[in-house]
PDB file of C-alpha atoms in Angstrom:
ATOM      1  CA  MET A 419     100.333  97.476 193.422  1.00  0.00           C
ATOM      2  CA  PRO A 420      97.749  98.628 190.887  1.00  0.00           C
ATOM      3  CA  THR A 421      98.966  98.942 187.347  1.00  0.00           C
ATOM      4  CA  ALA A 422      98.545 102.125 185.347  1.00  0.00           C
ATOM      5  CA  ALA A 423      95.747 102.215 182.806  1.00  0.00           C
ATOM      6  CA  PRO A 424      96.977 101.672 179.259  1.00  0.00           C
ATOM      7  CA  THR A 425      97.440 104.904 177.335  1.00  0.00           C
ATOM      8  CA  GLN A 426      96.630 105.429 173.589  1.00  0.00           C
ATOM      9  CA  ALA A 427      99.698 105.078 171.417  1.00  0.00           C
ATOM     10  CA  THR A 428     100.884 108.304 169.864  1.00  0.00           C
ATOM     11  CA  ALA A 429     102.799 108.589 166.582  1.00  0.00           C
ATOM     12  CA  THR A 430     106.395 109.554 166.879  1.00  0.00           C
ATOM     13  CA  PRO A 431     107.851 112.185 164.532  1.00  0.00           C
ATOM     14  CA  ARG A 432     109.802 109.448 162.737  1.00  0.00           C
ATOM     15  CA  SER A 433     106.708 107.254 162.059  1.00  0.00           C
ATOM     16  CA  SER A 434     104.689 110.283 160.923  1.00  0.00           C
ATOM     17  CA  GLY A 435     107.410 111.142 158.452  1.00  0.00           C
ATOM     18  CA  ARG A 436     107.333 107.625 157.033  1.00  0.00           C
ATOM     19  CA  VAL A 437     103.544 107.782 156.572  1.00  0.00           C
ATOM     20  CA  LEU A 438     103.700 111.167 154.869  1.00  0.00           C
ATOM     21  CA  GLY A 439     106.479 109.900 152.646  1.00  0.00           C
ATOM     22  CA  LEU A 440     104.408 106.902 151.556  1.00  0.00           C
ATOM     23  CA  VAL A 441     101.376 109.087 150.844  1.00  0.00           C
ATOM     24  CA  GLY A 442     103.510 111.468 148.833  1.00  0.00           C
ATOM     25  CA  ALA A 443     105.001 108.629 146.817  1.00  0.00           C
ATOM     26  CA  VAL A 444     101.533 107.286 145.984  1.00  0.00           C
ATOM     27  CA  LEU A 445     100.330 110.719 144.874  1.00  0.00           C
ATOM     28  CA  VAL A 446     103.418 111.271 142.730  1.00  0.00           C
ATOM     29  CA  ALA A 447     102.998 107.861 141.097  1.00  0.00           C
ATOM     30  CA  ALA A 448      99.345 108.603 140.354  1.00  0.00           C
ATOM     31  CA  GLY A 449     100.280 111.965 138.878  1.00  0.00           C
ATOM     32  CA  VAL A 450     102.930 110.398 136.673  1.00  0.00           C
ATOM     33  CA  ALA A 451     100.410 107.833 135.427  1.00  0.00           C
ATOM     34  CA  VAL A 452      97.907 110.558 134.501  1.00  0.00           C
ATOM     35  CA  VAL A 453     100.545 112.674 132.764  1.00  0.00           C
ATOM     36  CA  GLY A 454     101.821 109.611 130.924  1.00  0.00           C
ATOM     37  CA  ALA A 455      98.341 108.727 129.701  1.00  0.00           C
ATOM     38  CA  ARG A 456      97.810 112.274 128.454  1.00  0.00           C
ATOM     39  CA  ALA A 457     101.171 112.266 126.717  1.00  0.00           C
ATOM     40  CA  ARG A 458     100.323 109.051 124.884  1.00  0.00           C
ATOM     41  CA  ARG A 459      97.034 110.509 123.626  1.00  0.00           C
ATOM     42  CA  ALA A 460      97.899 112.558 120.533  1.00  0.00           C
ATOM     43  CA  PRO A 461      96.189 115.956 120.313  1.00  0.00           C
ATOM     44  CA  GLU A 462      93.375 116.337 117.835  1.00  0.00           C
ATOM     45  CA  PRO A 463      94.257 118.166 114.602  1.00  0.00           C
ATOM     46  CA  PRO A 464      92.923 121.733 114.216  1.00  0.00           C
ATOM     47  CA  ARG A 465      89.563 122.721 112.739  1.00  0.00           C
ATOM     48  CA  LEU A 466      90.043 124.429 109.367  1.00  0.00           C
ATOM     49  CA  GLY A 467      86.518 125.053 108.118  1.00  0.00           C
ATOM     50  CA  SER A 468      83.581 122.921 107.039  1.00  0.00           C
ATOM     51  CA  VAL A 469      82.846 121.084 103.809  1.00  0.00           C
ATOM     52  CA  PRO A 470      79.568 122.374 102.331  1.00  0.00           C
ATOM     53  CA  ASP A 471      76.805 119.977 101.451  1.00  0.00           C
ATOM     54  CA  PHE A 472      76.864 118.519  97.951  1.00  0.00           C
ATOM     55  CA  ARG A 473      74.836 116.123  95.826  1.00  0.00           C
ATOM     56  CA  LEU A 474      76.944 114.079  93.434  1.00  0.00           C
ATOM     57  CA  VAL A 475      77.039 110.532  92.049  1.00  0.00           C
ATOM     58  CA  GLU A 476      79.165 107.643  93.301  1.00  0.00           C
ATOM     59  CA  ARG A 477      80.649 105.023  90.936  1.00  0.00           C
ATOM     60  CA  SER A 478      77.874 102.641  91.978  1.00  0.00           C
ATOM     61  CA  GLY A 479      75.382 105.053  90.424  1.00  0.00           C
ATOM     62  CA  ARG A 480      73.960 105.930  93.837  1.00  0.00           C
ATOM     63  CA  PRO A 481      73.735 109.585  94.910  1.00  0.00           C
ATOM     64  CA  LEU A 482      76.265 110.814  97.465  1.00  0.00           C
ATOM     65  CA  SER A 483      75.939 113.781  99.807  1.00  0.00           C
ATOM     66  CA  MET A 484      77.517 114.980 103.025  1.00  0.00           C
ATOM     67  CA  ALA A 485      74.797 113.172 104.955  1.00  0.00           C
ATOM     68  CA  ASP A 486      76.192 109.859 103.678  1.00  0.00           C
ATOM     69  CA  LEU A 487      79.653 110.681 105.061  1.00  0.00           C
ATOM     70  CA  ARG A 488      78.733 111.949 108.506  1.00  0.00           C
ATOM     71  CA  GLY A 489      79.729 110.001 111.581  1.00  0.00           C
ATOM     72  CA  ARG A 490      83.172 108.800 110.480  1.00  0.00           C
ATOM     73  CA  PRO A 491      86.366 110.553 109.347  1.00  0.00           C
ATOM     74  CA  TRP A 492      87.298 110.509 105.672  1.00  0.00           C
ATOM     75  CA  VAL A 493      90.131 111.457 103.347  1.00  0.00           C
ATOM     76  CA  ALA A 494      89.404 113.308 100.091  1.00  0.00           C
ATOM     77  CA  ASP A 495      91.318 114.063  96.918  1.00  0.00           C
ATOM     78  CA  PHE A 496      90.636 115.316  93.378  1.00  0.00           C
ATOM     79  CA  ILE A 497      91.831 113.313  90.376  1.00  0.00           C
ATOM     80  CA  PHE A 498      90.819 112.224  86.878  1.00  0.00           C
ATOM     81  CA  THR A 499      91.255 108.824  85.312  1.00  0.00           C
ATOM     82  CA  GLN A 500      93.090 109.945  82.156  1.00  0.00           C
ATOM     83  CA  CYS A 501      95.653 111.903  84.171  1.00  0.00           C
ATOM     84  CA  ALA A 502      99.212 111.029  83.186  1.00  0.00           C
ATOM     85  CA  GLY A 503     100.836 113.199  85.844  1.00  0.00           C
ATOM     86  CA  ALA A 504     100.189 113.143  89.590  1.00  0.00           C
ATOM     87  CA  CYS A 505      96.960 111.126  89.701  1.00  0.00           C
ATOM     88  CA  PRO A 506      98.278 107.552  89.416  1.00  0.00           C
ATOM     89  CA  ALA A 507     100.730 108.144  92.272  1.00  0.00           C
ATOM     90  CA  MET A 508      98.059 109.910  94.332  1.00  0.00           C
ATOM     91  CA  THR A 509      95.623 107.042  93.903  1.00  0.00           C
ATOM     92  CA  ALA A 510      98.310 104.484  94.751  1.00  0.00           C
ATOM     93  CA  ARG A 511      99.026 106.376  97.985  1.00  0.00           C
ATOM     94  CA  MET A 512      95.333 106.507  98.788  1.00  0.00           C
ATOM     95  CA  ALA A 513      95.201 102.731  98.282  1.00  0.00           C
ATOM     96  CA  ARG A 514      98.071 102.295 100.719  1.00  0.00           C
ATOM     97  CA  LEU A 515      96.391 104.524 103.306  1.00  0.00           C
ATOM     98  CA  ARG A 516      93.188 102.542 102.869  1.00  0.00           C
ATOM     99  CA  ARG A 517      95.107  99.373 103.730  1.00  0.00           C
ATOM    100  CA  ASP A 518      97.038 100.891 106.630  1.00  0.00           C
ATOM    101  CA  LEU A 519      94.396 102.952 108.434  1.00  0.00           C
ATOM    102  CA  SER A 520      91.425 101.802 110.462  1.00  0.00           C
ATOM    103  CA  PRO A 521      88.498 100.556 108.357  1.00  0.00           C
ATOM    104  CA  ASP A 522      86.456 103.254 110.108  1.00  0.00           C
ATOM    105  CA  VAL A 523      88.267 105.864 107.985  1.00  0.00           C
ATOM    106  CA  ARG A 524      86.633 106.270 104.585  1.00  0.00           C
ATOM    107  CA  PHE A 525      88.079 107.645 101.356  1.00  0.00           C
ATOM    108  CA  VAL A 526      86.518 109.808  98.654  1.00  0.00           C
ATOM    109  CA  SER A 527      88.113 110.575  95.266  1.00  0.00           C
ATOM    110  CA  PHE A 528      86.331 113.273  93.258  1.00  0.00           C
ATOM    111  CA  THR A 529      86.945 113.519  89.516  1.00  0.00           C
ATOM    112  CA  VAL A 530      87.681 116.856  87.822  1.00  0.00           C
ATOM    113  CA  ASP A 531      86.835 115.351  84.408  1.00  0.00           C
ATOM    114  CA  PRO A 532      83.188 114.328  84.740  1.00  0.00           C
ATOM    115  CA  ALA A 533      82.572 114.416  80.980  1.00  0.00           C
ATOM    116  CA  HIS A 534      84.804 111.350  80.646  1.00  0.00           C
ATOM    117  CA  ASP A 535      84.713 109.895  84.149  1.00  0.00           C
ATOM    118  CA  THR A 536      81.260 108.351  84.236  1.00  0.00           C
ATOM    119  CA  PRO A 537      80.317 105.923  87.018  1.00  0.00           C
ATOM    120  CA  GLU A 538      81.263 103.049  84.701  1.00  0.00           C
ATOM    121  CA  VAL A 539      84.703 104.522  83.973  1.00  0.00           C
ATOM    122  CA  LEU A 540      85.292 105.210  87.664  1.00  0.00           C
ATOM    123  CA  THR A 541      84.293 101.640  88.508  1.00  0.00           C
ATOM    124  CA  ARG A 542      86.949 100.252  86.159  1.00  0.00           C
ATOM    125  CA  TYR A 543      89.527 102.717  87.481  1.00  0.00           C
ATOM    126  CA  ALA A 544      88.744 101.820  91.100  1.00  0.00           C
ATOM    127  CA  ALA A 545      89.130  98.128  90.310  1.00  0.00           C
ATOM    128  CA  THR A 546      92.723  98.655  89.150  1.00  0.00           C
ATOM    129  CA  PHE A 547      93.525  99.862  92.678  1.00  0.00           C
ATOM    130  CA  ARG A 548      91.405  97.171  94.386  1.00  0.00           C
ATOM    131  CA  ALA A 549      89.207  99.815  95.971  1.00  0.00           C
ATOM    132  CA  ASP A 550      86.500  98.477  98.268  1.00  0.00           C
ATOM    133  CA  GLU A 551      83.131 100.026  99.097  1.00  0.00           C
ATOM    134  CA  GLY A 552      84.717 102.203 101.776  1.00  0.00           C
ATOM    135  CA  TRP A 553      86.498 104.155  99.058  1.00  0.00           C
ATOM    136  CA  ARG A 554      84.079 106.247  97.022  1.00  0.00           C
ATOM    137  CA  PHE A 555      84.824 107.510  93.502  1.00  0.00           C
ATOM    138  CA  VAL A 556      82.575 110.438  92.701  1.00  0.00           C
ATOM    139  CA  THR A 557      81.406 112.290  89.595  1.00  0.00           C
ATOM    140  CA  GLY A 558      78.684 114.812  88.765  1.00  0.00           C
ATOM    141  CA  PRO A 559      78.216 118.169  87.030  1.00  0.00           C
ATOM    142  CA  ALA A 560      81.538 119.914  86.373  1.00  0.00           C
ATOM    143  CA  LYS A 561      80.379 123.188  87.911  1.00  0.00           C
ATOM    144  CA  ASP A 562      79.419 121.414  91.135  1.00  0.00           C
ATOM    145  CA  LEU A 563      82.709 119.507  91.356  1.00  0.00           C
ATOM    146  CA  TYR A 564      84.809 122.619  90.723  1.00  0.00           C
ATOM    147  CA  ALA A 565      82.785 124.650  93.219  1.00  0.00           C
ATOM    148  CA  LEU A 566      83.259 121.915  95.817  1.00  0.00           C
ATOM    149  CA  SER A 567      87.017 121.836  95.223  1.00  0.00           C
ATOM    150  CA  VAL A 568      87.578 125.605  95.131  1.00  0.00           C
ATOM    151  CA  ALA A 569      84.944 126.995  97.503  1.00  0.00           C
ATOM    152  CA  GLY A 570      84.495 123.944  99.708  1.00  0.00           C
ATOM    153  CA  PHE A 571      87.939 122.410 100.095  1.00  0.00           C
ATOM    154  CA  LYS A 572      89.904 125.565  99.112  1.00  0.00           C
ATOM    155  CA  LEU A 573      91.814 123.572  96.477  1.00  0.00           C
ATOM    156  CA  ALA A 574      92.535 124.642  92.897  1.00  0.00           C
ATOM    157  CA  ALA A 575      90.575 122.944  90.117  1.00  0.00           C
ATOM    158  CA  MET A 576      90.040 124.148  86.563  1.00  0.00           C
ATOM    159  CA  GLU A 577      90.131 123.214  82.912  1.00  0.00           C
ATOM    160  CA  VAL A 578      93.315 124.221  81.122  1.00  0.00           C
ATOM    161  CA  PRO A 579      92.920 125.534  77.545  1.00  0.00           C
ATOM    162  CA  PRO A 580      94.927 123.534  74.958  1.00  0.00           C
ATOM    163  CA  ALA A 581      97.250 126.479  74.286  1.00  0.00           C
ATOM    164  CA  GLU A 582      98.208 126.590  77.977  1.00  0.00           C
ATOM    165  CA  GLN A 583      98.775 122.896  78.523  1.00  0.00           C
ATOM    166  CA  VAL A 584     102.325 121.934  79.433  1.00  0.00           C
ATOM    167  CA  ALA A 585     104.051 118.906  77.923  1.00  0.00           C
ATOM    168  CA  GLY A 586     104.433 116.232  80.575  1.00  0.00           C
ATOM    169  CA  GLY A 587     101.873 117.927  82.812  1.00  0.00           C
ATOM    170  CA  ASP A 588      98.517 116.673  84.021  1.00  0.00           C
ATOM    171  CA  GLY A 589      96.852 117.494  80.699  1.00  0.00           C
ATOM    172  CA  PRO A 590      93.596 119.418  80.271  1.00  0.00           C
ATOM    173  CA  PHE A 591      92.828 119.760  83.989  1.00  0.00           C
ATOM    174  CA  LEU A 592      94.551 121.553  86.840  1.00  0.00           C
ATOM    175  CA  HIS A 593      93.920 120.157  90.310  1.00  0.00           C
ATOM    176  CA  SER A 594      95.604 119.934  93.692  1.00  0.00           C
ATOM    177  CA  SER A 595      97.735 116.964  94.703  1.00  0.00           C
ATOM    178  CA  LYS A 596      96.856 117.393  98.384  1.00  0.00           C
ATOM    179  CA  PHE A 597      94.854 114.979 100.497  1.00  0.00           C
ATOM    180  CA  VAL A 598      92.289 116.453 102.882  1.00  0.00           C
ATOM    181  CA  LEU A 599      91.265 114.932 106.220  1.00  0.00           C
ATOM    182  CA  VAL A 600      87.626 115.570 107.167  1.00  0.00           C
ATOM    183  CA  ASP A 601      86.077 114.494 110.452  1.00  0.00           C
ATOM    184  CA  GLY A 602      82.688 112.859 110.924  1.00  0.00           C
ATOM    185  CA  ALA A 603      81.031 116.241 111.457  1.00  0.00           C
ATOM    186  CA  GLY A 604      82.221 117.515 108.068  1.00  0.00           C
ATOM    187  CA  VAL A 605      85.000 119.700 109.484  1.00  0.00           C
ATOM    188  CA  ILE A 606      88.322 119.879 107.619  1.00  0.00           C
ATOM    189  CA  ARG A 607      91.143 118.810 109.946  1.00  0.00           C
ATOM    190  CA  GLY A 608      94.211 118.971 107.711  1.00  0.00           C
ATOM    191  CA  TYR A 609      95.821 119.281 104.277  1.00  0.00           C
ATOM    192  CA  TYR A 610      98.655 116.918 103.346  1.00  0.00           C
ATOM    193  CA  ASP A 611     101.087 116.854 100.431  1.00  0.00           C
ATOM    194  CA  SER A 612     100.522 113.471  98.790  1.00  0.00           C
ATOM    195  CA  THR A 613     104.092 113.470  97.429  1.00  0.00           C
ATOM    196  CA  ASP A 614     105.649 113.751 100.913  1.00  0.00           C
ATOM    197  CA  GLU A 615     106.073 110.566 102.972  1.00  0.00           C
ATOM    198  CA  ALA A 616     106.366 112.542 106.218  1.00  0.00           C
ATOM    199  CA  ALA A 617     103.057 114.245 105.427  1.00  0.00           C
ATOM    200  CA  MET A 618     101.459 110.850 104.839  1.00  0.00           C
ATOM    201  CA  ARG A 619     102.633 109.696 108.274  1.00  0.00           C
ATOM    202  CA  THR A 620     101.173 112.857 109.797  1.00  0.00           C
ATOM    203  CA  LEU A 621      97.873 112.210 108.023  1.00  0.00           C
ATOM    204  CA  ALA A 622      97.751 108.686 109.428  1.00  0.00           C
ATOM    205  CA  ALA A 623      98.457 109.970 112.956  1.00  0.00           C
ATOM    206  CA  ASP A 624      95.876 112.761 112.674  1.00  0.00           C
ATOM    207  CA  ALA A 625      93.208 110.358 111.431  1.00  0.00           C
ATOM    208  CA  ALA A 626      93.938 108.034 114.352  1.00  0.00           C
ATOM    209  CA  ALA A 627      93.691 110.945 116.819  1.00  0.00           C
ATOM    210  CA  LEU A 628      90.121 111.801 115.853  1.00  0.00           C
ATOM    211  CA  PRO A 629      87.586 110.430 118.354  1.00  0.00           C
ATOM    212  CA  ALA A 630      85.188 107.756 117.166  1.00  0.00           C
ATOM    213  CA  GLY A 631      82.235 109.247 115.368  1.00  0.00           C
ATOM    214  CA  ARG A 632      84.068 112.449 114.492  1.00  0.00           C
TER     215      ARG A 632
END
């Protein structure tokens, strides 16, 4: 008796369900992996304005402008070497950030007392905090430094007349104690209270979140 020709196997409802279940599980796993990767990538900090160009003098005696700082993020502050108030603590915190953050992040400390803080004075001051070449200490004409602080960084900076100086204060100069994070394009990304440890942790995280070259 002739045998029947073999017929093509057809999927049963049960086997189709298993296949669809496996496909669904793979897609869910892939989705979870993508979401997890996005969650681990911290969002970039906001854009808060741009730092205008400037031409000042670094402690090495070399000129410094915005062109020299482009391409990598940097942290800025305003201090003066004879400050008996906030400045020593600010500079110590900058030194700690310099040690803790990626070497790609640079640091720039601008003086608000350029009459005293010459490149030579800034060099000696920087040495007390073991500052390397990635940490710039900057001086120049007072009017240019104050304009950069007030109009550029939106931070207070001014000379205080002797009659208005407060005992135990910073002395003859008023300046902000905030640190400012600037990206490699010269855009301000954040202001951070240098006296607040939580703010310092946020600064470190924000600096790490900036893409390379920005």
